[in-house]
JSON list of C-alpha atoms and ligand atoms in Angstrom, two decimals:
[
{"chain": "A", "resi": 1443, "resn": "MET", "atom": "CA", "xyz": [22.32, 39.83, -8.76]},
{"chain": "A", "resi": 1444, "resn": "VAL", "atom": "CA", "xyz": [19.86, 37.17, -10.26]},
{"chain": "A", "resi": 1445, "resn": "THR", "atom": "CA", "xyz": [22.58, 34.73, -10.74]},
{"chain": "A", "resi": 1446, "resn": "LEU", "atom": "CA", "xyz": [22.69, 31.96, -13.63]},
{"chain": "A", "resi": 1447, "resn": "GLN", "atom": "CA", "xyz": [21.53, 29.16, -10.32]},
{"chain": "A", "resi": 1448, "resn": "SER", "atom": "CA", "xyz": [18.56, 30.57, -9.48]},
{"chain": "A", "resi": 1449, "resn": "SER", "atom": "CA", "xyz": [17.16, 32.38, -12.29]},
{"chain": "A", "resi": 1450, "resn": "PHE", "atom": "CA", "xyz": [17.19, 28.12, -12.97]},
{"chain": "A", "resi": 1451, "resn": "HIS", "atom": "CA", "xyz": [15.71, 28.04, -9.75]},
{"chain": "A", "resi": 1452, "resn": "ASP", "atom": "CA", "xyz": [13.42, 30.44, -10.37]},
{"chain": "A", "resi": 1453, "resn": "LEU", "atom": "CA", "xyz": [11.97, 28.89, -13.97]},
{"chain": "A", "resi": 1454, "resn": "LEU", "atom": "CA", "xyz": [12.25, 25.88, -12.98]},
{"chain": "A", "resi": 1455, "resn": "HIS", "atom": "CA", "xyz": [9.50, 26.66, -9.85]},
{"chain": "A", "resi": 1456, "resn": "LEU", "atom": "CA", "xyz": [6.90, 27.87, -12.73]},
{"chain": "A", "resi": 1457, "resn": "PHE", "atom": "CA", "xyz": [6.84, 24.64, -15.11]},
{"chain": "A", "resi": 1458, "resn": "PHE", "atom": "CA", "xyz": [6.64, 22.85, -11.95]},
{"chain": "A", "resi": 1459, "resn": "PRO", "atom": "CA", "xyz": [5.39, 24.19, -9.03]},
{"chain": "A", "resi": 1460, "resn": "HIS", "atom": "CA", "xyz": [6.54, 22.26, -5.57]},
{"chain": "A", "resi": 1461, "resn": "VAL", "atom": "CA", "xyz": [3.87, 23.06, -3.35]},
{"chain": "A", "resi": 1462, "resn": "CYS", "atom": "CA", "xyz": [3.50, 21.65, 0.10]},
{"chain": "A", "resi": 1463, "resn": "ALA", "atom": "CA", "xyz": [1.25, 18.47, 0.07]},
{"chain": "A", "resi": 1464, "resn": "GLY", "atom": "CA", "xyz": [-1.27, 20.45, 2.78]},
{"chain": "A", "resi": 1465, "resn": "CYS", "atom": "CA", "xyz": [-2.65, 23.75, 2.56]},
{"chain": "A", "resi": 1466, "resn": "GLY", "atom": "CA", "xyz": [-0.96, 24.81, -1.49]},
{"chain": "A", "resi": 1467, "resn": "THR", "atom": "CA", "xyz": [1.17, 27.10, -0.89]},
{"chain": "A", "resi": 1468, "resn": "ASP", "atom": "CA", "xyz": [4.17, 27.16, -2.42]},
{"chain": "A", "resi": 1469, "resn": "VAL", "atom": "CA", "xyz": [6.27, 29.00, 0.38]},
{"chain": "A", "resi": 1470, "resn": "LEU", "atom": "CA", "xyz": [8.60, 25.09, 0.92]},
{"chain": "A", "resi": 1471, "resn": "ASP", "atom": "CA", "xyz": [12.54, 24.13, 1.02]},
{"chain": "A", "resi": 1472, "resn": "GLN", "atom": "CA", "xyz": [12.31, 22.43, -2.26]},
{"chain": "A", "resi": 1473, "resn": "ASP", "atom": "CA", "xyz": [12.98, 18.76, -0.61]},
{"chain": "A", "resi": 1474, "resn": "GLN", "atom": "CA", "xyz": [10.92, 19.33, 2.20]},
{"chain": "A", "resi": 1475, "resn": "LEU", "atom": "CA", "xyz": [6.68, 18.17, 1.13]},
{"chain": "A", "resi": 1476, "resn": "LEU", "atom": "CA", "xyz": [5.07, 20.47, 3.58]},
{"chain": "A", "resi": 1477, "resn": "CYS", "atom": "CA", "xyz": [5.52, 24.22, 4.35]},
{"chain": "A", "resi": 1478, "resn": "LEU", "atom": "CA", "xyz": [6.29, 25.43, 7.87]},
{"chain": "A", "resi": 1479, "resn": "HIS", "atom": "CA", "xyz": [2.63, 25.88, 9.24]},
{"chain": "A", "resi": 1480, "resn": "CYS", "atom": "CA", "xyz": [1.49, 22.70, 8.35]},
{"chain": "A", "resi": 1481, "resn": "LEU", "atom": "CA", "xyz": [4.65, 20.50, 10.08]},
{"chain": "A", "resi": 1482, "resn": "ASN", "atom": "CA", "xyz": [3.93, 22.95, 13.42]},
{"chain": "A", "resi": 1483, "resn": "ASP", "atom": "CA", "xyz": [0.27, 21.53, 12.84]},
{"chain": "A", "resi": 1484, "resn": "LEU", "atom": "CA", "xyz": [0.68, 18.08, 13.21]},
{"chain": "A", "resi": 1485, "resn": "PRO", "atom": "CA", "xyz": [-0.32, 16.09, 16.92]},
{"chain": "A", "resi": 1486, "resn": "ALA", "atom": "CA", "xyz": [2.85, 15.06, 17.60]},
{"chain": "A", "resi": 1487, "resn": "THR", "atom": "CA", "xyz": [2.87, 13.27, 20.48]},
{"chain": "A", "resi": 1488, "resn": "ASN", "atom": "CA", "xyz": [6.47, 13.77, 21.68]},
{"chain": "A", "resi": 1489, "resn": "PHE", "atom": "CA", "xyz": [6.66, 9.87, 23.03]},
{"chain": "A", "resi": 1490, "resn": "PHE", "atom": "CA", "xyz": [10.17, 9.17, 22.07]},
{"chain": "A", "resi": 1491, "resn": "ASN", "atom": "CA", "xyz": [11.13, 11.57, 25.24]},
{"chain": "A", "resi": 1492, "resn": "GLN", "atom": "CA", "xyz": [8.75, 10.05, 27.92]},
{"chain": "A", "resi": 1493, "resn": "HIS", "atom": "CA", "xyz": [8.39, 7.00, 29.47]},
{"chain": "A", "resi": 1494, "resn": "ASP", "atom": "CA", "xyz": [5.55, 4.57, 30.27]},
{"chain": "A", "resi": 1495, "resn": "ASN", "atom": "CA", "xyz": [3.54, 6.70, 27.29]},
{"chain": "A", "resi": 1496, "resn": "PRO", "atom": "CA", "xyz": [0.39, 5.40, 26.12]},
{"chain": "A", "resi": 1497, "resn": "VAL", "atom": "CA", "xyz": [2.35, 3.08, 22.93]},
{"chain": "A", "resi": 1498, "resn": "GLU", "atom": "CA", "xyz": [3.88, 0.82, 25.35]},
{"chain": "A", "resi": 1499, "resn": "GLN", "atom": "CA", "xyz": [0.84, 0.36, 28.38]},
{"chain": "A", "resi": 1500, "resn": "VAL", "atom": "CA", "xyz": [-0.36, -1.39, 25.13]},
{"chain": "A", "resi": 1501, "resn": "PHE", "atom": "CA", "xyz": [2.26, -3.82, 25.59]},
{"chain": "A", "resi": 1502, "resn": "TYR", "atom": "CA", "xyz": [2.31, -3.72, 29.03]},
{"chain": "A", "resi": 1503, "resn": "GLY", "atom": "CA", "xyz": [2.12, -7.56, 30.29]},
{"chain": "A", "resi": 1504, "resn": "ARG", "atom": "CA", "xyz": [1.40, -8.57, 26.85]},
{"chain": "A", "resi": 1505, "resn": "ILE", "atom": "CA", "xyz": [5.54, -8.64, 25.65]},
{"chain": "A", "resi": 1506, "resn": "LYS", "atom": "CA", "xyz": [8.37, -7.27, 26.86]},
{"chain": "A", "resi": 1507, "resn": "ILE", "atom": "CA", "xyz": [9.79, -3.71, 25.13]},
{"chain": "A", "resi": 1508, "resn": "SER", "atom": "CA", "xyz": [12.37, -1.79, 26.24]},
{"chain": "A", "resi": 1509, "resn": "ASN", "atom": "CA", "xyz": [11.34, 1.97, 25.05]},
{"chain": "A", "resi": 1510, "resn": "ALA", "atom": "CA", "xyz": [7.92, 2.56, 22.21]},
{"chain": "A", "resi": 1511, "resn": "ALA", "atom": "CA", "xyz": [6.44, 5.38, 20.90]},
{"chain": "A", "resi": 1512, "resn": "ALA", "atom": "CA", "xyz": [4.20, 6.71, 18.43]},
{"chain": "A", "resi": 1513, "resn": "GLY", "atom": "CA", "xyz": [5.41, 10.11, 15.85]},
{"chain": "A", "resi": 1514, "resn": "TYR", "atom": "CA", "xyz": [1.51, 11.60, 15.94]},
{"chain": "A", "resi": 1515, "resn": "PHE", "atom": "CA", "xyz": [-1.34, 10.95, 17.48]},
{"chain": "A", "resi": 1516, "resn": "PHE", "atom": "CA", "xyz": [-3.18, 9.52, 14.09]},
{"chain": "A", "resi": 1517, "resn": "THR", "atom": "CA", "xyz": [-7.41, 11.63, 13.70]},
{"chain": "A", "resi": 1518, "resn": "LYS", "atom": "CA", "xyz": [-9.68, 11.11, 10.89]},
{"chain": "A", "resi": 1519, "resn": "ASP", "atom": "CA", "xyz": [-10.30, 14.02, 8.59]},
{"chain": "A", "resi": 1520, "resn": "SER", "atom": "CA", "xyz": [-6.71, 15.32, 9.66]},
{"chain": "A", "resi": 1521, "resn": "LEU", "atom": "CA", "xyz": [-4.23, 16.01, 6.72]},
{"chain": "A", "resi": 1522, "resn": "LEU", "atom": "CA", "xyz": [-1.69, 13.27, 8.45]},
{"chain": "A", "resi": 1523, "resn": "GLN", "atom": "CA", "xyz": [-4.13, 10.80, 7.61]},
{"chain": "A", "resi": 1524, "resn": "ASN", "atom": "CA", "xyz": [-5.17, 12.32, 4.20]},
{"chain": "A", "resi": 1525, "resn": "LEU", "atom": "CA", "xyz": [-0.65, 11.87, 4.58]},
{"chain": "A", "resi": 1526, "resn": "ILE", "atom": "CA", "xyz": [-1.50, 8.31, 4.83]},
{"chain": "A", "resi": 1527, "resn": "VAL", "atom": "CA", "xyz": [-3.52, 7.46, 2.40]},
{"chain": "A", "resi": 1528, "resn": "GLN", "atom": "CA", "xyz": [-1.66, 8.17, -0.30]},
{"chain": "A", "resi": 1529, "resn": "PHE", "atom": "CA", "xyz": [0.85, 6.84, 1.38]},
{"chain": "A", "resi": 1530, "resn": "LYS", "atom": "CA", "xyz": [-0.42, 3.25, 1.49]},
{"chain": "A", "resi": 1531, "resn": "TYR", "atom": "CA", "xyz": [-3.53, 3.61, -1.66]},
{"chain": "A", "resi": 1532, "resn": "GLN", "atom": "CA", "xyz": [-2.28, 5.42, -3.47]},
{"chain": "A", "resi": 1533, "resn": "GLY", "atom": "CA", "xyz": [0.75, 4.34, -4.18]},
{"chain": "A", "resi": 1534, "resn": "ASN", "atom": "CA", "xyz": [2.61, 7.82, -3.43]},
{"chain": "A", "resi": 1535, "resn": "LYS", "atom": "CA", "xyz": [6.20, 6.20, -1.94]},
{"chain": "A", "resi": 1536, "resn": "GLU", "atom": "CA", "xyz": [8.29, 9.42, -1.66]},
{"chain": "A", "resi": 1537, "resn": "ILE", "atom": "CA", "xyz": [4.96, 10.40, 1.09]},
{"chain": "A", "resi": 1538, "resn": "GLY", "atom": "CA", "xyz": [6.43, 7.57, 3.75]},
{"chain": "A", "resi": 1539, "resn": "LEU", "atom": "CA", "xyz": [10.23, 8.73, 2.56]},
{"chain": "A", "resi": 1540, "resn": "TYR", "atom": "CA", "xyz": [9.52, 12.01, 4.44]},
{"chain": "A", "resi": 1541, "resn": "LEU", "atom": "CA", "xyz": [7.11, 10.96, 6.92]},
{"chain": "A", "resi": 1542, "resn": "GLY", "atom": "CA", "xyz": [10.16, 7.85, 8.13]},
{"chain": "A", "resi": 1543, "resn": "LYS", "atom": "CA", "xyz": [12.53, 11.11, 7.75]},
{"chain": "A", "resi": 1544, "resn": "LEU", "atom": "CA", "xyz": [10.11, 12.47, 10.23]},
{"chain": "A", "resi": 1545, "resn": "VAL", "atom": "CA", "xyz": [10.60, 9.84, 12.54]},
{"chain": "A", "resi": 1546, "resn": "GLY", "atom": "CA", "xyz": [14.23, 9.31, 12.20]},
{"chain": "A", "resi": 1547, "resn": "HIS", "atom": "CA", "xyz": [13.93, 13.88, 14.30]},
{"chain": "A", "resi": 1548, "resn": "PHE", "atom": "CA", "xyz": [11.92, 12.45, 17.11]},
{"chain": "A", "resi": 1549, "resn": "LEU", "atom": "CA", "xyz": [14.45, 9.26, 17.53]},
{"chain": "A", "resi": 1550, "resn": "SER", "atom": "CA", "xyz": [17.90, 10.96, 16.69]},
{"chain": "A", "resi": 1551, "resn": "ASN", "atom": "CA", "xyz": [16.95, 13.45, 19.40]},
{"chain": "A", "resi": 1552, "resn": "SER", "atom": "CA", "xyz": [15.65, 10.91, 21.83]},
{"chain": "A", "resi": 1553, "resn": "PRO", "atom": "CA", "xyz": [17.84, 9.20, 24.43]},
{"chain": "A", "resi": 1554, "resn": "HIS", "atom": "CA", "xyz": [16.35, 6.57, 24.92]},
{"chain": "A", "resi": 1555, "resn": "TYR", "atom": "CA", "xyz": [16.64, 4.65, 21.10]},
{"chain": "A", "resi": 1556, "resn": "SER", "atom": "CA", "xyz": [20.32, 5.60, 21.08]},
{"chain": "A", "resi": 1557, "resn": "LYS", "atom": "CA", "xyz": [21.11, 2.17, 22.22]},
{"chain": "A", "resi": 1558, "resn": "ILE", "atom": "CA", "xyz": [18.93, 0.31, 18.92]},
{"chain": "A", "resi": 1559, "resn": "ASP", "atom": "CA", "xyz": [21.19, -1.93, 16.65]},
{"chain": "A", "resi": 1560, "resn": "ALA", "atom": "CA", "xyz": [19.17, -2.17, 13.39]},
{"chain": "A", "resi": 1561, "resn": "LEU", "atom": "CA", "xyz": [15.94, -1.12, 12.60]},
{"chain": "A", "resi": 1562, "resn": "VAL", "atom": "CA", "xyz": [13.63, -4.01, 11.50]},
{"chain": "A", "resi": 1563, "resn": "PRO", "atom": "CA", "xyz": [10.38, -3.29, 9.10]},
{"chain": "A", "resi": 1564, "resn": "LEU", "atom": "CA", "xyz": [6.98, -5.40, 10.37]},
{"chain": "A", "resi": 1565, "resn": "PRO", "atom": "CA", "xyz": [7.05, -7.92, 6.77]},
{"chain": "A", "resi": 1566, "resn": "LEU", "atom": "CA", "xyz": [3.01, -6.73, 5.71]},
{"chain": "A", "resi": 1567, "resn": "ASN", "atom": "CA", "xyz": [1.65, -10.27, 4.06]},
{"chain": "A", "resi": 1568, "resn": "PRO", "atom": "CA", "xyz": [2.87, -11.37, 0.50]},
{"chain": "A", "resi": 1569, "resn": "ARG", "atom": "CA", "xyz": [-0.41, -10.51, -1.06]},
{"chain": "A", "resi": 1570, "resn": "LYS", "atom": "CA", "xyz": [-0.94, -7.36, 0.23]},
{"chain": "A", "resi": 1571, "resn": "GLU", "atom": "CA", "xyz": [2.33, -6.03, -0.55]},
{"chain": "A", "resi": 1572, "resn": "LYS", "atom": "CA", "xyz": [2.24, -7.48, -3.99]},
{"chain": "A", "resi": 1573, "resn": "LYS", "atom": "CA", "xyz": [-1.63, -5.29, -5.34]},
{"chain": "A", "resi": 1574, "resn": "ARG", "atom": "CA", "xyz": [1.06, -2.31, -2.76]},
{"chain": "A", "resi": 1575, "resn": "GLY", "atom": "CA", "xyz": [4.12, -2.39, -5.08]},
{"chain": "A", "resi": 1576, "resn": "TYR", "atom": "CA", "xyz": [5.63, -2.06, -0.97]},
{"chain": "A", "resi": 1577, "resn": "ASN", "atom": "CA", "xyz": [5.83, -1.94, 2.20]},
{"chain": "A", "resi": 1578, "resn": "GLN", "atom": "CA", "xyz": [4.89, 1.03, 3.53]},
{"chain": "A", "resi": 1579, "resn": "ALA", "atom": "CA", "xyz": [6.99, 0.08, 7.09]},
{"chain": "A", "resi": 1580, "resn": "LEU", "atom": "CA", "xyz": [10.19, -0.56, 4.70]},
{"chain": "A", "resi": 1581, "resn": "GLU", "atom": "CA", "xyz": [9.51, 3.07, 2.84]},
{"chain": "A", "resi": 1582, "resn": "LEU", "atom": "CA", "xyz": [9.19, 4.30, 6.80]},
{"chain": "A", "resi": 1583, "resn": "CYS", "atom": "CA", "xyz": [12.58, 2.77, 7.58]},
{"chain": "A", "resi": 1584, "resn": "ASN", "atom": "CA", "xyz": [14.25, 4.59, 4.96]},
{"chain": "A", "resi": 1585, "resn": "GLY", "atom": "CA", "xyz": [13.26, 7.81, 5.47]},
{"chain": "A", "resi": 1586, "resn": "ILE", "atom": "CA", "xyz": [14.49, 6.84, 9.47]},
{"chain": "A", "resi": 1587, "resn": "THR", "atom": "CA", "xyz": [18.19, 5.81, 8.53]},
{"chain": "A", "resi": 1588, "resn": "SER", "atom": "CA", "xyz": [18.37, 8.68, 5.78]},
{"chain": "A", "resi": 1589, "resn": "VAL", "atom": "CA", "xyz": [18.77, 10.80, 8.77]},
{"chain": "A", "resi": 1590, "resn": "TRP", "atom": "CA", "xyz": [19.69, 8.78, 12.15]},
{"chain": "A", "resi": 1591, "resn": "ASN", "atom": "CA", "xyz": [22.71, 6.48, 11.11]},
{"chain": "A", "resi": 1592, "resn": "LYS", "atom": "CA", "xyz": [21.24, 2.91, 11.88]},
{"chain": "A", "resi": 1593, "resn": "PRO", "atom": "CA", "xyz": [21.62, -0.34, 10.58]},
{"chain": "A", "resi": 1594, "resn": "LEU", "atom": "CA", "xyz": [18.32, -2.11, 7.91]},
{"chain": "A", "resi": 1595, "resn": "LEU", "atom": "CA", "xyz": [17.06, -5.72, 8.23]},
{"chain": "A", "resi": 1596, "resn": "ASN", "atom": "CA", "xyz": [14.90, -5.84, 5.25]},
{"chain": "A", "resi": 1597, "resn": "ASN", "atom": "CA", "xyz": [13.83, -9.60, 4.77]},
{"chain": "A", "resi": 1598, "resn": "ASN", "atom": "CA", "xyz": [15.25, -11.71, 7.67]},
{"chain": "A", "resi": 1599, "resn": "VAL", "atom": "CA", "xyz": [11.47, -11.46, 8.99]},
{"chain": "A", "resi": 1600, "resn": "LYS", "atom": "CA", "xyz": [8.97, -13.28, 7.26]},
{"chain": "A", "resi": 1601, "resn": "ARG", "atom": "CA", "xyz": [5.17, -13.39, 7.53]},
{"chain": "A", "resi": 1602, "resn": "THR", "atom": "CA", "xyz": [4.66, -17.41, 7.23]},
{"chain": "A", "resi": 1603, "resn": "VAL", "atom": "CA", "xyz": [1.01, -17.16, 6.19]},
{"chain": "A", "resi": 1604, "resn": "PHE", "atom": "CA", "xyz": [-1.72, -15.44, 4.16]},
{"chain": "A", "resi": 1605, "resn": "THR", "atom": "CA", "xyz": [-3.99, -13.62, 6.66]},
{"chain": "A", "resi": 1606, "resn": "ASP", "atom": "CA", "xyz": [-6.43, -11.40, 6.19]},
{"chain": "A", "resi": 1607, "resn": "THR", "atom": "CA", "xyz": [-6.91, -8.32, 8.41]},
{"chain": "A", "resi": 1608, "resn": "GLN", "atom": "CA", "xyz": [-9.50, -9.18, 11.15]},
{"chain": "A", "resi": 1609, "resn": "THR", "atom": "CA", "xyz": [-10.96, -6.37, 11.59]},
{"chain": "A", "resi": 1610, "resn": "HIS", "atom": "CA", "xyz": [-13.93, -7.34, 13.28]},
{"chain": "A", "resi": 1611, "resn": "LYS", "atom": "CA", "xyz": [-12.66, -10.07, 16.25]},
{"chain": "A", "resi": 1612, "resn": "GLY", "atom": "CA", "xyz": [-11.60, -8.82, 18.80]},
{"chain": "A", "resi": 1613, "resn": "ARG", "atom": "CA", "xyz": [-7.78, -8.36, 20.60]},
{"chain": "A", "resi": 1614, "resn": "ILE", "atom": "CA", "xyz": [-7.87, -12.36, 21.68]},
{"chain": "A", "resi": 1615, "resn": "SER", "atom": "CA", "xyz": [-9.05, -14.49, 19.26]},
{"chain": "A", "resi": 1616, "resn": "ARG", "atom": "CA", "xyz": [-6.68, -11.88, 16.53]},
{"chain": "A", "resi": 1617, "resn": "TRP", "atom": "CA", "xyz": [-3.64, -12.85, 18.57]},
{"chain": "A", "resi": 1618, "resn": "GLN", "atom": "CA", "xyz": [-4.41, -16.31, 18.54]},
{"chain": "A", "resi": 1619, "resn": "ASN", "atom": "CA", "xyz": [-4.86, -15.73, 14.79]},
{"chain": "A", "resi": 1620, "resn": "MET", "atom": "CA", "xyz": [-2.06, -14.38, 14.51]},
{"chain": "A", "resi": 1621, "resn": "ASP", "atom": "CA", "xyz": [0.11, -16.75, 16.72]},
{"chain": "A", "resi": 1622, "resn": "GLY", "atom": "CA", "xyz": [3.52, -18.41, 14.48]},
{"chain": "A", "resi": 1623, "resn": "ILE", "atom": "CA", "xyz": [2.01, -16.11, 11.48]},
{"chain": "A", "resi": 1624, "resn": "PHE", "atom": "CA", "xyz": [6.30, -14.98, 11.57]},
{"chain": "A", "resi": 1625, "resn": "ALA", "atom": "CA", "xyz": [9.15, -16.37, 11.19]},
{"chain": "A", "resi": 1626, "resn": "ILE", "atom": "CA", "xyz": [13.00, -15.32, 11.01]},
{"chain": "A", "resi": 1627, "resn": "ASN", "atom": "CA", "xyz": [15.33, -16.53, 8.34]},
{"chain": "A", "resi": 1628, "resn": "ASN", "atom": "CA", "xyz": [18.55, -15.95, 9.59]},
{"chain": "A", "resi": 1629, "resn": "PRO", "atom": "CA", "xyz": [18.64, -15.74, 13.15]},
{"chain": "A", "resi": 1630, "resn": "GLU", "atom": "CA", "xyz": [22.59, -15.26, 14.15]},
{"chain": "A", "resi": 1631, "resn": "GLU", "atom": "CA", "xyz": [22.00, -11.67, 12.91]},
{"chain": "A", "resi": 1632, "resn": "LEU", "atom": "CA", "xyz": [19.67, -10.63, 15.51]},
{"chain": "A", "resi": 1633, "resn": "GLU", "atom": "CA", "xyz": [21.96, -12.78, 18.21]},
{"chain": "A", "resi": 1634, "resn": "ASN", "atom": "CA", "xyz": [22.42, -10.06, 20.55]},
{"chain": "A", "resi": 1635, "resn": "LYS", "atom": "CA", "xyz": [20.84, -6.78, 19.27]},
{"chain": "A", "resi": 1636, "resn": "HIS", "atom": "CA", "xyz": [18.97, -4.72, 20.25]},
{"chain": "A", "resi": 1637, "resn": "ILE", "atom": "CA", "xyz": [16.19, -4.92, 17.69]},
{"chain": "A", "resi": 1638, "resn": "LEU", "atom": "CA", "xyz": [13.36, -1.20, 16.58]},
{"chain": "A", "resi": 1639, "resn": "LEU", "atom": "CA", "xyz": [10.51, -2.54, 14.90]},
{"chain": "A", "resi": 1640, "resn": "VAL", "atom": "CA", "xyz": [8.38, -0.56, 12.88]},
{"chain": "A", "resi": 1641, "resn": "ASP", "atom": "CA", "xyz": [5.51, -0.19, 11.42]},
{"chain": "A", "resi": 1642, "resn": "ASP", "atom": "CA", "xyz": [3.35, 2.27, 9.59]},
{"chain": "A", "resi": 1643, "resn": "VAL", "atom": "CA", "xyz": [-0.36, 2.69, 12.45]},
{"chain": "A", "resi": 1644, "resn": "VAL", "atom": "CA", "xyz": [-0.11, 1.15, 15.95]},
{"chain": "A", "resi": 1645, "resn": "THR", "atom": "CA", "xyz": [-4.08, 0.51, 16.80]},
{"chain": "A", "resi": 1646, "resn": "THR", "atom": "CA", "xyz": [-4.13, -2.85, 19.30]},
{"chain": "A", "resi": 1647, "resn": "GLY", "atom": "CA", "xyz": [-0.92, -3.57, 18.71]},
{"chain": "A", "resi": 1648, "resn": "ALA", "atom": "CA", "xyz": [-1.16, -7.30, 18.02]},
{"chain": "A", "resi": 1649, "resn": "THR", "atom": "CA", "xyz": [1.06, -8.08, 14.72]},
{"chain": "A", "resi": 1650, "resn": "LEU", "atom": "CA", "xyz": [3.49, -6.08, 16.45]},
{"chain": "A", "resi": 1651, "resn": "GLU", "atom": "CA", "xyz": [3.23, -8.25, 19.04]},
{"chain": "A", "resi": 1652, "resn": "ALA", "atom": "CA", "xyz": [2.68, -11.61, 17.66]},
{"chain": "A", "resi": 1653, "resn": "CYS", "atom": "CA", "xyz": [5.79, -9.97, 15.28]},
{"chain": "A", "resi": 1654, "resn": "GLY", "atom": "CA", "xyz": [8.00, -8.91, 18.56]},
{"chain": "A", "resi": 1655, "resn": "SER", "atom": "CA", "xyz": [7.56, -12.41, 19.99]},
{"chain": "A", "resi": 1656, "resn": "GLU", "atom": "CA", "xyz": [9.28, -14.13, 17.10]},
{"chain": "A", "resi": 1657, "resn": "ILE", "atom": "CA", "xyz": [12.31, -10.98, 17.46]},
{"chain": "A", "resi": 1658, "resn": "LEU", "atom": "CA", "xyz": [12.41, -12.14, 21.73]},
{"chain": "A", "resi": 1659, "resn": "LYS", "atom": "CA", "xyz": [12.94, -15.76, 20.96]},
{"chain": "A", "resi": 1660, "resn": "ILE", "atom": "CA", "xyz": [16.20, -15.38, 19.66]},
{"chain": "A", "resi": 1661, "resn": "LYS", "atom": "CA", "xyz": [19.25, -15.18, 22.04]},
{"chain": "A", "resi": 1662, "resn": "GLY", "atom": "CA", "xyz": [19.76, -12.13, 23.41]},
{"chain": "A", "resi": 1663, "resn": "THR", "atom": "CA", "xyz": [17.72, -9.96, 21.74]},
{"chain": "A", "resi": 1664, "resn": "THR", "atom": "CA", "xyz": [16.31, -6.18, 23.58]},
{"chain": "A", "resi": 1665, "resn": "LEU", "atom": "CA", "xyz": [12.85, -5.18, 21.47]},
{"chain": "A", "resi": 1666, "resn": "SER", "atom": "CA", "xyz": [11.45, -1.62, 21.05]},
{"chain": "A", "resi": 1667, "resn": "ILE", "atom": "CA", "xyz": [8.94, -0.40, 19.04]},
{"chain": "A", "resi": 1668, "resn": "ALA", "atom": "CA", "xyz": [8.07, 2.83, 16.48]},
{"chain": "A", "resi": 1669, "resn": "THR", "atom": "CA", "xyz": [5.52, 4.01, 14.86]},
{"chain": "A", "resi": 1670, "resn": "LEU", "atom": "CA", "xyz": [3.80, 6.54, 12.51]},
{"chain": "A", "resi": 1671, "resn": "ALA", "atom": "CA", "xyz": [0.90, 6.98, 14.60]},
{"chain": "A", "resi": 1672, "resn": "TYR", "atom": "CA", "xyz": [-0.50, 5.96, 17.71]},
{"chain": "A", "resi": 1673, "resn": "THR", "atom": "CA", "xyz": [-4.88, 5.48, 16.64]},
{"chain": "A", "resi": 1674, "resn": "ILE", "atom": "CA", "xyz": [-6.27, 6.54, 19.80]},
{"chain": "B", "resi": 2585, "resn": "ZN", "atom": "ZN1", "xyz": [0.83, 23.47, 4.61]}
]
C-alpha cells in the first residue's frame, strides 16, 4: 500500500530531484550529499586512530601537540577537491556541514580524542571571511559538533592583522610573518582545557602552528589538531 507520506516524498523527488554530488545518481537518502558508493570512494586516512601519523609528524619539533589527524587525503582532480572548491569558493556551506559530520564521526569513534574539552575553529583572515561570507573552519566545526557532543568556542581566538596568503614563501619566513597574528580575547575560557583546533586542509601547518602556539601560552592548555584533509 502506498502511504500518503511516501507518495508525498515521491512527488517531492519528482519536482526537486536530490542527486549525489559525486556521480549524480538519485539513489541516496534525502539528508545525504553523497551516495554510499562515492562516500566509500573518498580516500580516508584512518589517521584519527593512529599515533605518529603523517599529520602529527608535520608538527614534530615545532609545537607540542597531543594528537593531530586529517580525515582524508587531498588529491588533485578528485571528488574531494571538487567538494572543497564548492565549499570554500562557491558559497556552498551545506557541503562544509556534511564534510564536518564525516570528521565528527572519525573523532567520536577514536579513543585518542575522547578527552577533548572544546573545539576552536582556526580564525580566517577577516578580509577573506567578509568576501566568503563565512569561516570554513567554523562550518566544519558546526558539522563536527552536530554528531559529536563537544562545546564549540568561537570568537575567542582572533586574527590580529591582515596578511595575504604567502604561498610562495618557505616555512621559516612564513612562520616569522605569522608570529603574533593570532590573539586570545578571553584566556580564562580556555584555561586548563584540552583544545581541538580545527581547519580545512593541512599542508605546511604554518597557520595551525602559529595559532596553536598562542593557545598553548594559556595556563594548563593541551592542544590537538583536526582537519578535513591532508595534502602530501
Ligand atoms: Zn555518488
